[in-house]
Amino acid sequence: MAQIIDGKSIASEIRAGLKEDVTRLLQSGHRRPGLAVILVGENPASQAYVGSKVKACEEIGFYSSSDRLSADVPEEVLLNRIKDLNSDPLIDGILVQMPLPGHISEKKVIETIDYRKDVDGFHPVNAGKLVIGEPCFAPCTPAGILVLLEKSGNLPSGKHVVVVGRSNIVGKPVANLLIQKTRSANATVTICHTGTQNLSRFTRQADILIAAAGKPESITADMIQDGAVLIDVGINRVPDPNSKTGYRLTGDIDFAGCEPKCAAITPVPGGVGPMTIAMLMKNTFLSATGKIFY
Ligand code: NDP
């Protein structure tokens, strides 16, 4: 039986720890850490993510502000709002929920956020610092994956990790984190993408496989080696006539097929997903306490 890596429980431990940290911080006379969340438009998935982030702030004891802007908001208005938040002394972290409507440049939005408040870790300054191994805000999902590996007793040091996907928010940063010469990383990393020929030739060599392609159940049992550790980042909605909503959530890994063959696996939902918000909260706390940039 494979170890099922319970991201929900690891994430709630982290959130409980942060709640205690906030209590101590307030007792020492510090103000509450503050997170500003901006949502543009009415994408239901984005609304749900923003709602969960605001709820997490309340639970941990952070101050939060949330702006809900209409889908046709001019880019200039959004950029000016970010600039106001950059200079707001009550705000330590700024998060603009992606994706944005087509008339708004995601690149401009990310680059307008002060990198010292970029708790999503997407600003080029943070991305660059991550590569050269300097203190920075690491993107939340990749940072969460490293914590999951460590807390589940599957340290990547000395292991061959194969990452499927090279996006700027998951694939590249998780690979960059994993090659750092640190206790929780220190892995040998291969990155695969749509230009990779014969994907399974690489995935079969993985001691740890990180699937982040956004392709439902595309990693099958014949593509992994016995005893591999499988981290499923994918969150895919697939039609399901038996479900009330008409769809179900599934990962990039065929869980039922791979579970008997692997040593450990993250479920979807309840694996990597909950770690993302926990790490966002952690980055906001680190920002408030000047632990990264001061
Ligand atoms: P992107 O679509 O931005 O990137 C997907 C990457 O996978 C690309 O690099 C693409 O290659 C590669 N890819 C796609 N198909 C294949 C294939 N058949 N073989 C090899 N590589 C392939 O997705 P994201 O990185 O944003 O997200 C990936 C998944 O993770 C999604 O399901 C998303 O919903 C989920 N996600 C989950 C999060 C969480 O909190 N758990 C957070 C963020 C994302 P190429 O570059 O060549 O196009």
mmCIF file of C-alpha atoms and ligand atoms in Angstrom:
data_model
loop_
_atom_site.group_PDB
_atom_site.id
_atom_site.type_symbol
_atom_site.label_atom_id
_atom_site.label_comp_id
_atom_site.label_asym_id
_atom_site.label_seq_id
_atom_site.Cartn_x
_atom_site.Cartn_y
_atom_site.Cartn_z
ATOM 1 C CA MET A 1 0.000 0.000 0.000
ATOM 2 C CA ALA A 2 1.378 3.367 -0.979
ATOM 3 C CA GLN A 3 1.725 6.211 1.487
ATOM 4 C CA ILE A 4 -1.021 8.759 0.750
ATOM 5 C CA ILE A 5 0.540 12.179 1.334
ATOM 6 C CA ASP A 6 -2.143 14.152 3.140
ATOM 7 C CA GLY A 7 -1.654 17.755 2.026
ATOM 8 C CA LYS A 8 -4.825 18.857 3.752
ATOM 9 C CA SER A 9 -3.545 17.840 7.154
ATOM 10 C CA ILE A 10 0.016 19.163 6.564
ATOM 11 C CA ALA A 11 -1.444 22.494 5.368
ATOM 12 C CA SER A 12 -3.714 22.792 8.385
ATOM 13 C CA GLU A 13 -0.724 22.147 10.697
ATOM 14 C CA ILE A 14 1.111 25.026 8.996
ATOM 15 C CA ARG A 15 -1.925 27.295 9.311
ATOM 16 C CA ALA A 16 -2.339 26.413 12.993
ATOM 17 C CA GLY A 17 1.362 27.196 13.573
ATOM 18 C CA LEU A 18 0.962 30.553 11.832
ATOM 19 C CA LYS A 19 -2.068 31.373 13.974
ATOM 20 C CA GLU A 20 0.083 30.870 17.090
ATOM 21 C CA ASP A 21 2.869 32.943 15.520
ATOM 22 C CA VAL A 22 0.400 35.799 14.887
ATOM 23 C CA THR A 23 -0.780 35.690 18.502
ATOM 24 C CA ARG A 24 2.840 35.988 19.685
ATOM 25 C CA LEU A 25 3.508 38.771 17.180
ATOM 26 C CA LEU A 26 0.533 40.793 18.413
ATOM 27 C CA GLN A 27 1.590 40.246 22.045
ATOM 28 C CA SER A 28 4.962 41.734 21.162
ATOM 29 C CA GLY A 29 3.189 44.920 20.012
ATOM 30 C CA HIS A 30 3.506 44.299 16.247
ATOM 31 C CA ARG A 31 0.521 45.083 14.012
ATOM 32 C CA ARG A 32 -1.371 42.303 12.232
ATOM 33 C CA PRO A 33 0.201 40.975 8.995
ATOM 34 C CA GLY A 34 -1.910 42.210 6.075
ATOM 35 C CA LEU A 35 -2.740 40.634 2.716
ATOM 36 C CA ALA A 36 -4.487 42.493 -0.132
ATOM 37 C CA VAL A 37 -6.313 40.373 -2.675
ATOM 38 C CA ILE A 38 -7.539 41.736 -6.003
ATOM 39 C CA LEU A 39 -10.024 39.884 -8.180
ATOM 40 C CA VAL A 40 -10.902 41.115 -11.662
ATOM 41 C CA GLY A 41 -14.069 39.771 -13.263
ATOM 42 C CA GLU A 42 -16.371 36.972 -12.212
ATOM 43 C CA ASN A 43 -14.627 33.725 -13.085
ATOM 44 C CA PRO A 44 -16.228 31.251 -10.613
ATOM 45 C CA ALA A 45 -12.974 29.329 -9.966
ATOM 46 C CA SER A 46 -11.118 32.615 -9.269
ATOM 47 C CA GLN A 47 -13.928 33.775 -6.966
ATOM 48 C CA ALA A 48 -13.624 30.509 -5.038
ATOM 49 C CA TYR A 49 -9.808 30.837 -4.736
ATOM 50 C CA VAL A 50 -10.080 34.448 -3.538
ATOM 51 C CA GLY A 51 -12.796 33.468 -1.044
ATOM 52 C CA SER A 52 -10.549 30.726 0.383
ATOM 53 C CA LYS A 53 -7.602 33.112 0.698
ATOM 54 C CA VAL A 54 -9.648 35.739 2.555
ATOM 55 C CA LYS A 55 -11.074 33.003 4.821
ATOM 56 C CA ALA A 56 -7.568 31.720 5.578
ATOM 57 C CA CYS A 57 -6.503 35.260 6.556
ATOM 58 C CA GLU A 58 -9.428 35.550 8.972
ATOM 59 C CA GLU A 59 -8.708 32.141 10.493
ATOM 60 C CA ILE A 60 -5.008 32.900 11.054
ATOM 61 C CA GLY A 61 -5.609 36.431 12.307
ATOM 62 C CA PHE A 62 -4.256 38.456 9.381
ATOM 63 C CA TYR A 63 -5.745 41.736 8.263
ATOM 64 C CA SER A 64 -7.034 41.396 4.713
ATOM 65 C CA SER A 65 -8.448 43.729 2.116
ATOM 66 C CA SER A 66 -10.196 42.505 -0.990
ATOM 67 C CA ASP A 67 -10.948 44.458 -4.155
ATOM 68 C CA ARG A 68 -13.419 43.019 -6.632
ATOM 69 C CA LEU A 69 -13.095 44.888 -9.915
ATOM 70 C CA SER A 70 -15.342 44.490 -12.943
ATOM 71 C CA ALA A 71 -14.072 42.489 -15.933
ATOM 72 C CA ASP A 72 -13.845 45.653 -18.058
ATOM 73 C CA VAL A 73 -11.823 47.674 -15.543
ATOM 74 C CA PRO A 74 -9.178 49.715 -17.411
ATOM 75 C CA GLU A 75 -5.644 48.382 -16.931
ATOM 76 C CA GLU A 76 -4.540 51.793 -15.631
ATOM 77 C CA VAL A 77 -7.087 51.653 -12.775
ATOM 78 C CA LEU A 78 -5.791 48.238 -11.685
ATOM 79 C CA LEU A 79 -2.142 49.350 -11.871
ATOM 80 C CA ASN A 80 -2.929 52.478 -9.811
ATOM 81 C CA ARG A 81 -4.680 50.369 -7.179
ATOM 82 C CA ILE A 82 -1.573 48.149 -6.953
ATOM 83 C CA LYS A 83 0.621 51.249 -6.544
ATOM 84 C CA ASP A 84 -1.604 52.442 -3.656
ATOM 85 C CA LEU A 85 -1.245 49.042 -1.987
ATOM 86 C CA ASN A 86 2.541 49.118 -2.533
ATOM 87 C CA SER A 87 2.673 52.164 -0.247
ATOM 88 C CA ASP A 88 -0.020 51.032 2.227
ATOM 89 C CA PRO A 89 1.728 50.410 5.572
ATOM 90 C CA LEU A 90 -0.938 47.904 6.664
ATOM 91 C CA ILE A 91 -0.322 45.644 3.667
ATOM 92 C CA ASP A 92 2.576 43.148 3.567
ATOM 93 C CA GLY A 93 1.453 41.049 0.621
ATOM 94 C CA ILE A 94 -0.396 41.779 -2.612
ATOM 95 C CA LEU A 95 -2.039 39.078 -4.672
ATOM 96 C CA VAL A 96 -3.762 39.675 -7.988
ATOM 97 C CA GLN A 97 -5.770 36.575 -8.864
ATOM 98 C CA MET A 98 -4.858 35.157 -12.281
ATOM 99 C CA PRO A 99 -5.966 34.732 -15.024
ATOM 100 C CA LEU A 100 -6.809 38.337 -15.950
ATOM 101 C CA PRO A 101 -9.083 39.527 -18.780
ATOM 102 C CA GLY A 102 -7.333 39.749 -22.147
ATOM 103 C CA HIS A 103 -7.031 43.562 -22.222
ATOM 104 C CA ILE A 104 -4.853 43.546 -19.087
ATOM 105 C CA SER A 105 -1.171 42.620 -19.298
ATOM 106 C CA GLU A 106 -0.336 40.028 -16.611
ATOM 107 C CA LYS A 107 3.332 40.926 -17.042
ATOM 108 C CA LYS A 108 2.673 44.633 -16.306
ATOM 109 C CA VAL A 109 0.541 43.720 -13.298
ATOM 110 C CA ILE A 110 3.210 41.418 -11.842
ATOM 111 C CA GLU A 111 5.974 43.958 -12.452
ATOM 112 C CA THR A 112 3.941 46.765 -10.823
ATOM 113 C CA ILE A 113 3.701 44.870 -7.519
ATOM 114 C CA ASP A 114 6.563 45.883 -5.218
ATOM 115 C CA TYR A 115 8.748 42.738 -5.159
ATOM 116 C CA ARG A 116 8.949 43.097 -1.357
ATOM 117 C CA LYS A 117 5.154 42.520 -1.231
ATOM 118 C CA ASP A 118 5.080 39.904 -4.020
ATOM 119 C CA VAL A 119 3.969 37.013 -1.809
ATOM 120 C CA ASP A 120 2.978 34.982 -4.897
ATOM 121 C CA GLY A 121 6.669 35.016 -5.891
ATOM 122 C CA PHE A 122 6.002 35.851 -9.564
ATOM 123 C CA HIS A 123 7.941 39.154 -9.833
ATOM 124 C CA PRO A 124 11.122 38.892 -11.952
ATOM 125 C CA VAL A 125 13.217 39.987 -8.947
ATOM 126 C CA ASN A 126 11.919 37.061 -6.894
ATOM 127 C CA ALA A 127 12.192 34.663 -9.854
ATOM 128 C CA GLY A 128 15.831 35.727 -10.369
ATOM 129 C CA LYS A 129 16.714 35.494 -6.696
ATOM 130 C CA LEU A 130 15.211 31.996 -6.596
ATOM 131 C CA VAL A 131 17.515 30.886 -9.417
ATOM 132 C CA ILE A 132 20.652 32.224 -7.736
ATOM 133 C CA GLY A 133 19.620 30.915 -4.329
ATOM 134 C CA GLU A 134 19.101 34.244 -2.542
ATOM 135 C CA PRO A 135 16.347 34.876 0.027
ATOM 136 C CA CYS A 136 13.104 35.617 -1.816
ATOM 137 C CA PHE A 137 9.418 34.835 -1.945
ATOM 138 C CA ALA A 138 9.219 31.432 -3.632
ATOM 139 C CA PRO A 139 6.015 30.751 -5.603
ATOM 140 C CA CYS A 140 3.501 29.109 -3.289
ATOM 141 C CA THR A 141 2.704 25.838 -5.081
ATOM 142 C CA PRO A 142 6.387 24.885 -5.673
ATOM 143 C CA ALA A 143 7.320 25.864 -2.104
ATOM 144 C CA GLY A 144 4.392 23.762 -0.871
ATOM 145 C CA ILE A 145 5.646 20.741 -2.828
ATOM 146 C CA LEU A 146 9.026 20.894 -1.066
ATOM 147 C CA VAL A 147 7.300 21.094 2.303
ATOM 148 C CA LEU A 148 5.075 18.104 1.407
ATOM 149 C CA LEU A 149 8.134 16.042 0.446
ATOM 150 C CA GLU A 150 9.955 16.940 3.636
ATOM 151 C CA LYS A 151 7.015 16.474 6.025
ATOM 152 C CA SER A 152 6.083 13.123 4.458
ATOM 153 C CA GLY A 153 9.642 11.830 4.913
ATOM 154 C CA ASN A 154 10.462 11.827 1.184
ATOM 155 C CA LEU A 155 13.399 14.245 1.117
ATOM 156 C CA PRO A 156 14.552 14.818 -2.489
ATOM 157 C CA SER A 157 18.266 15.133 -1.643
ATOM 158 C CA GLY A 158 20.283 12.788 -3.861
ATOM 159 C CA LYS A 159 17.154 11.650 -5.745
ATOM 160 C CA HIS A 160 16.313 12.018 -9.417
ATOM 161 C CA VAL A 161 13.252 14.260 -9.691
ATOM 162 C CA VAL A 162 11.428 14.471 -13.012
ATOM 163 C CA VAL A 163 9.122 17.476 -13.451
ATOM 164 C CA VAL A 164 6.503 17.341 -16.204
ATOM 165 C CA GLY A 165 5.697 20.976 -17.086
ATOM 166 C CA ARG A 166 7.807 24.128 -17.379
ATOM 167 C CA SER A 167 5.380 26.947 -16.542
ATOM 168 C CA ASN A 168 6.644 30.010 -14.687
ATOM 169 C CA ILE A 169 4.322 29.304 -11.773
ATOM 170 C CA VAL A 170 4.945 25.575 -11.206
ATOM 171 C CA GLY A 171 7.420 23.671 -13.406
ATOM 172 C CA LYS A 172 10.367 26.081 -13.601
ATOM 173 C CA PRO A 173 10.263 27.334 -9.993
ATOM 174 C CA VAL A 174 9.876 23.848 -8.501
ATOM 175 C CA ALA A 175 12.883 22.693 -10.547
ATOM 176 C CA ASN A 176 14.870 25.741 -9.420
ATOM 177 C CA LEU A 177 13.991 25.095 -5.781
ATOM 178 C CA LEU A 178 14.916 21.414 -6.041
ATOM 179 C CA ILE A 179 18.414 21.994 -7.405
ATOM 180 C CA GLN A 180 19.424 24.372 -4.611
ATOM 181 C CA LYS A 181 22.191 23.070 -2.383
ATOM 182 C CA THR A 182 20.003 22.962 0.724
ATOM 183 C CA ARG A 183 18.855 20.231 3.095
ATOM 184 C CA SER A 184 15.293 20.178 1.762
ATOM 185 C CA ALA A 185 16.377 20.132 -1.910
ATOM 186 C CA ASN A 186 19.708 19.019 -3.405
ATOM 187 C CA ALA A 187 18.092 16.823 -6.076
ATOM 188 C CA THR A 188 19.057 15.943 -9.634
ATOM 189 C CA VAL A 189 16.301 17.391 -11.806
ATOM 190 C CA THR A 190 14.984 16.667 -15.296
ATOM 191 C CA ILE A 191 12.308 18.972 -16.767
ATOM 192 C CA CYS A 192 9.930 17.625 -19.443
ATOM 193 C CA HIS A 193 7.515 19.578 -21.648
ATOM 194 C CA THR A 194 5.709 19.268 -24.978
ATOM 195 C CA GLY A 195 9.054 19.325 -26.782
ATOM 196 C CA THR A 196 10.184 16.196 -24.893
ATOM 197 C CA GLN A 197 10.304 13.132 -27.110
ATOM 198 C CA ASN A 198 9.215 9.863 -25.533
ATOM 199 C CA LEU A 199 8.071 11.296 -22.183
ATOM 200 C CA SER A 200 7.842 7.910 -20.484
ATOM 201 C CA ARG A 201 11.561 7.275 -21.110
ATOM 202 C CA PHE A 202 12.160 10.100 -18.590
ATOM 203 C CA THR A 203 9.242 9.562 -16.195
ATOM 204 C CA ARG A 204 10.309 5.922 -15.712
ATOM 205 C CA GLN A 205 13.658 7.143 -14.378
ATOM 206 C CA ALA A 206 12.045 9.312 -11.690
ATOM 207 C CA ASP A 207 12.559 8.551 -8.018
ATOM 208 C CA ILE A 208 10.175 11.469 -7.503
ATOM 209 C CA LEU A 209 7.788 12.480 -10.280
ATOM 210 C CA ILE A 210 6.107 15.903 -10.215
ATOM 211 C CA ALA A 211 3.234 16.075 -12.691
ATOM 212 C CA ALA A 212 2.239 19.636 -13.628
ATOM 213 C CA ALA A 213 1.045 19.506 -17.222
ATOM 214 C CA GLY A 214 -2.688 20.065 -16.708
ATOM 215 C CA LYS A 215 -3.493 16.847 -18.609
ATOM 216 C CA PRO A 216 -6.014 14.696 -16.719
ATOM 217 C CA GLU A 217 -4.733 11.260 -15.675
ATOM 218 C CA SER A 218 -2.079 11.320 -18.388
ATOM 219 C CA ILE A 219 0.605 9.743 -16.177
ATOM 220 C CA THR A 220 -0.251 6.055 -16.145
ATOM 221 C CA ALA A 221 1.217 3.086 -14.273
ATOM 222 C CA ASP A 222 3.392 1.982 -17.220
ATOM 223 C CA MET A 223 5.114 5.413 -17.113
ATOM 224 C CA ILE A 224 6.478 5.122 -13.558
ATOM 225 C CA GLN A 225 9.026 2.919 -11.851
ATOM 226 C CA ASP A 226 8.196 0.705 -8.875
ATOM 227 C CA GLY A 227 8.502 2.605 -5.621
ATOM 228 C CA ALA A 228 8.401 6.112 -7.106
ATOM 229 C CA VAL A 229 7.084 9.068 -5.112
ATOM 230 C CA LEU A 230 4.346 10.819 -7.096
ATOM 231 C CA ILE A 231 3.378 14.467 -6.624
ATOM 232 C CA ASP A 232 0.279 15.432 -8.573
ATOM 233 C CA VAL A 233 -0.056 19.186 -9.131
ATOM 234 C CA GLY A 234 -2.770 18.980 -11.779
ATOM 235 C CA ILE A 235 -6.268 20.194 -11.029
ATOM 236 C CA ASN A 236 -8.503 19.272 -13.940
ATOM 237 C CA ARG A 237 -12.273 19.372 -14.260
ATOM 238 C CA VAL A 238 -13.516 16.385 -16.218
ATOM 239 C CA PRO A 239 -17.172 15.796 -17.148
ATOM 240 C CA ASP A 240 -18.944 13.396 -14.780
ATOM 241 C CA PRO A 241 -22.651 12.805 -15.309
ATOM 242 C CA ASN A 242 -22.856 11.111 -11.878
ATOM 243 C CA SER A 243 -21.757 14.254 -10.049
ATOM 244 C CA LYS A 244 -24.188 16.993 -8.947
ATOM 245 C CA THR A 245 -21.991 19.638 -10.549
ATOM 246 C CA GLY A 246 -21.627 17.661 -13.800
ATOM 247 C CA TYR A 247 -17.855 17.390 -13.342
ATOM 248 C CA ARG A 248 -15.250 15.956 -10.997
ATOM 249 C CA LEU A 249 -11.754 17.123 -10.124
ATOM 250 C CA THR A 250 -8.860 14.938 -11.132
ATOM 251 C CA GLY A 251 -5.106 15.236 -11.214
ATOM 252 C CA ASP A 252 -2.554 14.586 -13.945
ATOM 253 C CA ILE A 253 -1.793 11.144 -12.505
ATOM 254 C CA ASP A 254 -4.003 8.074 -12.887
ATOM 255 C CA PHE A 255 -4.303 7.581 -9.125
ATOM 256 C CA ALA A 256 -6.073 4.190 -9.183
ATOM 257 C CA GLY A 257 -3.589 2.731 -11.666
ATOM 258 C CA CYS A 258 -0.404 4.136 -10.074
ATOM 259 C CA GLU A 259 -1.199 3.772 -6.363
ATOM 260 C CA PRO A 260 -0.460 0.008 -6.186
ATOM 261 C CA LYS A 261 2.938 0.511 -7.863
ATOM 262 C CA CYS A 262 4.317 3.659 -6.201
ATOM 263 C CA ALA A 263 5.744 4.245 -2.718
ATOM 264 C CA ALA A 264 3.845 7.469 -2.069
ATOM 265 C CA ILE A 265 1.310 9.644 -3.878
ATOM 266 C CA THR A 266 -0.608 12.883 -3.357
ATOM 267 C CA PRO A 267 -4.373 12.728 -3.902
ATOM 268 C CA VAL A 268 -6.377 15.278 -5.910
ATOM 269 C CA PRO A 269 -8.061 17.020 -4.236
ATOM 270 C CA GLY A 270 -6.334 17.132 -0.839
ATOM 271 C CA GLY A 271 -2.663 16.885 -1.870
ATOM 272 C CA VAL A 272 -0.749 19.832 -3.335
ATOM 273 C CA GLY A 273 -3.790 22.160 -3.577
ATOM 274 C CA PRO A 274 -4.181 22.990 0.141
ATOM 275 C CA MET A 275 -0.430 23.697 0.425
ATOM 276 C CA THR A 276 -0.667 26.644 -1.981
ATOM 277 C CA ILE A 277 -2.784 28.777 0.358
ATOM 278 C CA ALA A 278 -0.765 27.696 3.417
ATOM 279 C CA MET A 279 2.454 28.884 1.724
ATOM 280 C CA LEU A 280 0.796 32.157 0.671
ATOM 281 C CA MET A 281 -0.024 32.765 4.328
ATOM 282 C CA LYS A 282 3.538 31.851 5.303
ATOM 283 C CA ASN A 283 5.017 34.271 2.747
ATOM 284 C CA THR A 284 2.731 37.044 4.050
ATOM 285 C CA PHE A 285 3.879 36.372 7.613
ATOM 286 C CA LEU A 286 7.544 36.400 6.524
ATOM 287 C CA SER A 287 6.935 39.688 4.710
ATOM 288 C CA ALA A 288 5.299 41.267 7.760
ATOM 289 C CA THR A 289 8.137 40.230 10.037
ATOM 290 C CA GLY A 290 10.875 41.302 7.639
ATOM 291 C CA LYS A 291 12.297 37.784 7.414
ATOM 292 C CA ILE A 292 12.916 37.944 3.633
ATOM 293 C CA PHE A 293 13.394 41.606 2.696
ATOM 294 C CA TYR A 294 14.064 44.206 5.392
HETATM 295 P P1 NDP B 1 0.493 25.556 -17.883
HETATM 296 O O1 NDP B 1 -0.560 25.202 -18.871
HETATM 297 O O2 NDP B 1 0.929 26.968 -17.743
HETATM 298 O O3 NDP B 1 1.788 24.664 -18.167
HETATM 299 C C1 NDP B 1 1.680 23.309 -18.475
HETATM 300 C C2 NDP B 1 3.059 22.781 -18.780
HETATM 301 O O4 NDP B 1 2.946 21.400 -19.053
HETATM 302 C C3 NDP B 1 3.697 23.420 -19.995
HETATM 303 O O5 NDP B 1 5.055 23.667 -19.732
HETATM 304 C C4 NDP B 1 3.533 22.375 -21.088
HETATM 305 O O6 NDP B 1 4.617 22.343 -21.996
HETATM 306 C C5 NDP B 1 3.560 21.090 -20.285
HETATM 307 N N1 NDP B 1 2.783 20.039 -20.951
HETATM 308 C C6 NDP B 1 1.491 20.090 -21.364
HETATM 309 N N2 NDP B 1 1.158 18.924 -21.920
HETATM 310 C C7 NDP B 1 2.231 18.127 -21.879
HETATM 311 C C8 NDP B 1 2.504 16.806 -22.320
HETATM 312 N N3 NDP B 1 1.564 16.068 -22.909
HETATM 313 N N4 NDP B 1 3.731 16.308 -22.095
HETATM 314 C C9 NDP B 1 4.687 17.035 -21.501
HETATM 315 N N5 NDP B 1 4.486 18.297 -21.059
HETATM 316 C C10 NDP B 1 3.285 18.831 -21.252
HETATM 317 O O7 NDP B 1 -0.049 24.986 -16.491
HETATM 318 P P2 NDP B 1 0.352 25.363 -14.983
HETATM 319 O O8 NDP B 1 1.776 25.100 -14.739
HETATM 320 O O9 NDP B 1 -0.214 26.664 -14.637
HETATM 321 O O10 NDP B 1 -0.534 24.274 -14.219
HETATM 322 C C11 NDP B 1 -0.355 22.893 -14.423
HETATM 323 C C12 NDP B 1 -1.469 22.145 -13.702
HETATM 324 O O11 NDP B 1 -1.350 22.399 -12.307
HETATM 325 C C13 NDP B 1 -2.880 22.573 -14.074
HETATM 326 O O12 NDP B 1 -3.739 21.460 -13.993
HETATM 327 C C14 NDP B 1 -3.250 23.568 -13.003
HETATM 328 O O13 NDP B 1 -4.651 23.653 -12.781
HETATM 329 C C15 NDP B 1 -2.550 22.972 -11.801
HETATM 330 N N6 NDP B 1 -2.189 23.935 -10.771
HETATM 331 C C16 NDP B 1 -2.431 23.564 -9.500
HETATM 332 C C17 NDP B 1 -2.087 24.383 -8.470
HETATM 333 C C18 NDP B 1 -2.354 23.932 -7.082
HETATM 334 O O14 NDP B 1 -2.478 24.730 -6.185
HETATM 335 N N7 NDP B 1 -2.405 22.616 -6.847
HETATM 336 C C19 NDP B 1 -1.497 25.703 -8.669
HETATM 337 C C20 NDP B 1 -1.160 25.961 -10.070
HETATM 338 C C21 NDP B 1 -1.525 25.099 -11.065
HETATM 339 P P3 NDP B 1 4.980 23.559 -23.011
HETATM 340 O O15 NDP B 1 5.694 24.572 -22.163
HETATM 341 O O16 NDP B 1 5.871 22.921 -23.990
HETATM 342 O O17 NDP B 1 3.676 24.044 -23.536
#
